[in-house]
Tab-separated table of C-alpha atoms in Angstrom:
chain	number	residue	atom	x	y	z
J	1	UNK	CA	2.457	-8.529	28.950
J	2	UNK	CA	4.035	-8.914	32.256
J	3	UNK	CA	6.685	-6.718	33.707
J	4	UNK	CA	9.763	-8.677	32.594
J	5	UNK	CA	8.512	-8.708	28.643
J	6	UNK	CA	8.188	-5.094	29.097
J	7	UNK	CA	11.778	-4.980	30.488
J	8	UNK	CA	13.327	-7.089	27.959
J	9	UNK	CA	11.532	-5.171	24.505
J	10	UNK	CA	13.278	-2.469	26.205
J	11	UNK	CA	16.229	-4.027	26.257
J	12	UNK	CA	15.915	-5.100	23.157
J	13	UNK	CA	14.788	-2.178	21.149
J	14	UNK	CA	17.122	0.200	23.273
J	15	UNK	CA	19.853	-1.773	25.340
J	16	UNK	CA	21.259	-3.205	22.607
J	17	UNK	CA	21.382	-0.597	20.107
J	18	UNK	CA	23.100	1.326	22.450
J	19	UNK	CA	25.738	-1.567	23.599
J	20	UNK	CA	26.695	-1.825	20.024
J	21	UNK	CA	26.953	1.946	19.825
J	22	UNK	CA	29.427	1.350	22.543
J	23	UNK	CA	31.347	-1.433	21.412
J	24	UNK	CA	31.177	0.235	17.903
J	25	UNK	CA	33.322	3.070	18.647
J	26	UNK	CA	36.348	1.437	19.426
J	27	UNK	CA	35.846	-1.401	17.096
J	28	UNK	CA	39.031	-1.047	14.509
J	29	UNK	CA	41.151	-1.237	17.818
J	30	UNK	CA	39.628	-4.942	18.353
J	31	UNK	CA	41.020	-8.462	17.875
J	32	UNK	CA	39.470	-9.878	13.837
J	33	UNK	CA	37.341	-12.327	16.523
J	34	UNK	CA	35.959	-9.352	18.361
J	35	UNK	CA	35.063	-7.811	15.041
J	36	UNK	CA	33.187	-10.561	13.804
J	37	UNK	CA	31.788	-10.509	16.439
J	38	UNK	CA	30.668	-7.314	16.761
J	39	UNK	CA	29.269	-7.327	13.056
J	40	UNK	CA	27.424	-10.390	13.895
J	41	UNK	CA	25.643	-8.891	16.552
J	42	UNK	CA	24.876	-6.064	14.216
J	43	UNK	CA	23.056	-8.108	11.762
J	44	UNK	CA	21.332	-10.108	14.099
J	45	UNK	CA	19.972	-7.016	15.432
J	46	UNK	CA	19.111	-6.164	11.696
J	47	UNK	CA	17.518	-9.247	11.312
J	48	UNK	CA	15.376	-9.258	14.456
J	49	UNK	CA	14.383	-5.622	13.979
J	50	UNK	CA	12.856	-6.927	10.337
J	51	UNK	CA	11.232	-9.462	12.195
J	52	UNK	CA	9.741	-7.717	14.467
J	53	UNK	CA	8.240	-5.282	12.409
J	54	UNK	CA	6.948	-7.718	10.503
J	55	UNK	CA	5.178	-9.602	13.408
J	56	UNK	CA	3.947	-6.155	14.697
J	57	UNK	CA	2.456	-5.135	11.087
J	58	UNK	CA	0.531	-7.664	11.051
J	59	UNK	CA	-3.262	-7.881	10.944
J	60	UNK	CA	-4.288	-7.941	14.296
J	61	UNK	CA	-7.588	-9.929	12.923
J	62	UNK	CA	-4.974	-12.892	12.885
J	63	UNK	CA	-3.609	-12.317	16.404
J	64	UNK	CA	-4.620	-15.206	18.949
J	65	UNK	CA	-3.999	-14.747	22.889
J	66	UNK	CA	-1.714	-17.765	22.682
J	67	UNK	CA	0.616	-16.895	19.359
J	68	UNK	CA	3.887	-17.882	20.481
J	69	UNK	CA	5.368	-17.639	17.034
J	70	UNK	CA	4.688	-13.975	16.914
J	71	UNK	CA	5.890	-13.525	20.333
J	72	UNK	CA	8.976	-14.860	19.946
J	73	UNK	CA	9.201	-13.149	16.688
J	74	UNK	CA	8.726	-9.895	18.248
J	75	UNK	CA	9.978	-10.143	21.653
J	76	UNK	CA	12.871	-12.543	22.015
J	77	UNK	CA	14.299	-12.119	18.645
J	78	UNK	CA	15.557	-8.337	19.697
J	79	UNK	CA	18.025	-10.007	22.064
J	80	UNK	CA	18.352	-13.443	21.281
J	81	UNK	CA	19.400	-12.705	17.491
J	82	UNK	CA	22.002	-10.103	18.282
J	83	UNK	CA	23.658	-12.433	21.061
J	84	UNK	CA	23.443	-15.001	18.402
J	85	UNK	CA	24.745	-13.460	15.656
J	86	UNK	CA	27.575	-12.325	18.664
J	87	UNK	CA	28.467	-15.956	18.483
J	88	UNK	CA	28.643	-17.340	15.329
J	89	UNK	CA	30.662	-14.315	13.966
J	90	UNK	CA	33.566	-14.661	16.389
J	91	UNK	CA	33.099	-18.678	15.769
J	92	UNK	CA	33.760	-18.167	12.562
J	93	UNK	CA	36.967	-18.286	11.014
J	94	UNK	CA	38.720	-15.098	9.655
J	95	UNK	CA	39.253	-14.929	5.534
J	96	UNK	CA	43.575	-14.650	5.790
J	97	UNK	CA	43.262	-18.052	7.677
């Protein structure tokens, strides 16, 4: 694991936890979009947290030197779900429209 994966799993099991502790407390003040997408991001995270305990419970027996899936599974997914989730919640459209 090189430098940079070890940067971004912290990132992504601490950075963005704590950005959406951030952007969470001031959340009701927000546009509807910024809401969305704030509770998109949220379940992303959700999501890619699942994931990646999944990928990491796995039987290492399994595990091959190559395994992208389970890389991506439990690396990227930490940020890239969050950003997005981020996205498709303030794409989509609010429920009094």
């Amino acid at each position: 694991m090189s430098v940079i994966h070890q940067l971004l799993l912290l990132v992504g099991l601490f950075g963005v936890p704590i950005a959406l502790l951030v952007v969470g407390h001031r959340i009701k003040r927000e546009s509807p979009a910024r809401q969305r997408a704030f509770w998109g991001a949220v379940y992303g995270h959700v999501a890619a947290a699942l994931l990646a305990l999944y990928a990491s419970l796995s039987p290492p027996t399994g595990w091959l030197p190559a395994d992208t899936v389970r890389g991506a599974l439990g690396l990227w997914s930490l940020v890239v779900f969050p950003l997005a989730g981020a996205f498709l919640g303030a794409l989509r459209s609010s429920p009094e429209s």
